[in-house]
Tab-separated table of C-alpha atoms in Angstrom:
chain	number	residue	atom	x	y	z
Q	21	MET	CA	-34.473	-0.815	-27.820
Q	22	SER	CA	-35.936	0.216	-24.462
Q	23	ARG	CA	-34.024	2.405	-21.988
Q	24	SER	CA	-33.359	-0.606	-19.756
Q	25	GLU	CA	-32.141	-2.693	-22.704
Q	26	GLU	CA	-29.934	0.191	-23.812
Q	27	PHE	CA	-28.511	0.517	-20.293
Q	28	LEU	CA	-27.781	-3.215	-20.100
Q	29	PHE	CA	-26.138	-3.110	-23.528
Q	30	LEU	CA	-23.918	-0.199	-22.497
Q	31	LEU	CA	-23.109	-1.887	-19.207
Q	32	ALA	CA	-22.205	-5.126	-20.982
Q	33	THR	CA	-19.933	-3.358	-23.474
Q	34	SER	CA	-18.218	-1.014	-21.025
Q	35	PHE	CA	-15.056	-1.915	-19.204
Q	36	GLY	CA	-12.245	0.054	-17.665
Q	37	GLY	CA	-9.842	0.194	-14.801
Q	38	ILE	CA	-8.125	2.451	-12.335
Q	39	ILE	CA	-4.518	1.701	-11.512
Q	40	GLY	CA	-2.205	3.131	-8.900
Q	41	LEU	CA	-4.492	2.417	-5.953
Q	42	GLY	CA	-1.905	0.176	-4.314
Q	43	GLU	CA	-2.743	-2.939	-6.301
Q	44	ALA	CA	-0.189	-5.677	-6.868
Q	45	GLU	CA	1.173	-6.661	-10.273
Q	46	GLU	CA	-0.987	-9.798	-10.004
Q	47	ASP	CA	-4.072	-7.576	-9.827
Q	48	ARG	CA	-3.156	-5.906	-13.124
Q	49	VAL	CA	-2.528	-9.329	-14.652
Q	50	GLY	CA	-5.996	-10.318	-13.430
Q	51	LEU	CA	-7.499	-7.275	-15.147
Q	52	LEU	CA	-5.863	-8.262	-18.441
Q	53	HIS	CA	-6.961	-11.876	-18.026
Q	54	THR	CA	-10.538	-10.809	-17.382
Q	55	LEU	CA	-10.491	-8.659	-20.513
Q	56	ALA	CA	-8.998	-11.444	-22.609
Q	57	THR	CA	-11.592	-13.988	-21.518
Q	58	LEU	CA	-14.754	-11.882	-21.857
Q	59	PRO	CA	-17.388	-13.504	-24.100
Q	60	SER	CA	-17.297	-10.382	-26.294
Q	61	HIS	CA	-14.621	-7.749	-26.197
Q	62	PRO	CA	-15.383	-4.071	-25.594
Q	63	GLU	CA	-14.493	-1.552	-28.284
Q	64	SER	CA	-12.295	0.390	-25.894
Q	65	VAL	CA	-10.904	0.005	-22.408
Q	66	PRO	CA	-10.093	3.250	-20.646
Q	67	ILE	CA	-7.377	2.845	-18.038
Q	68	ASN	CA	-7.088	5.683	-15.558
Q	69	SER	CA	-4.240	6.288	-13.149
Q	70	LEU	CA	-4.708	7.653	-9.671
Q	71	ILE	CA	-3.518	11.191	-9.125
Q	72	ALA	CA	-2.685	11.366	-5.436
Q	73	VAL	CA	-4.044	14.461	-3.723
Q	74	LYS	CA	-2.633	15.763	-0.461
Q	75	GLY	CA	-5.035	15.338	2.444
Q	76	THR	CA	-6.684	12.209	1.026
Q	77	PRO	CA	-6.227	8.602	2.206
Q	78	LEU	CA	-4.141	7.744	-0.888
Q	79	GLU	CA	-1.940	10.866	-0.848
Q	80	ASP	CA	1.235	8.797	-0.396
Q	81	GLN	CA	0.681	6.450	-3.348
Q	82	LYS	CA	3.604	6.393	-5.771
Q	83	VAL	CA	2.936	7.695	-9.270
Q	84	LEU	CA	2.506	4.695	-11.552
Q	85	ASP	CA	3.648	5.034	-15.169
Q	86	VAL	CA	0.630	3.846	-17.146
Q	87	GLY	CA	2.836	2.938	-20.105
Q	88	LYS	CA	4.889	0.583	-17.946
Q	89	ALA	CA	2.109	-0.653	-15.674
Q	90	PHE	CA	1.241	-3.516	-18.015
Q	91	GLN	CA	4.754	-4.524	-19.059
Q	92	PHE	CA	5.484	-7.802	-17.315
């Protein structure tokens, strides 16, 4: 496998998300729908949560409980 083929393979099998950026519940539903309808499913899906830092544009974002973020 060439480097470019390896990169495309990794790109095609990688998927993740960042939550807590101010998205709506519908956006998280859309993320799950996209995952569920992929032609092939990734082995893992890392979900990261924003950690608001004072002095940044998103410093006032509420902390989102990752465990509850996908309970609808």
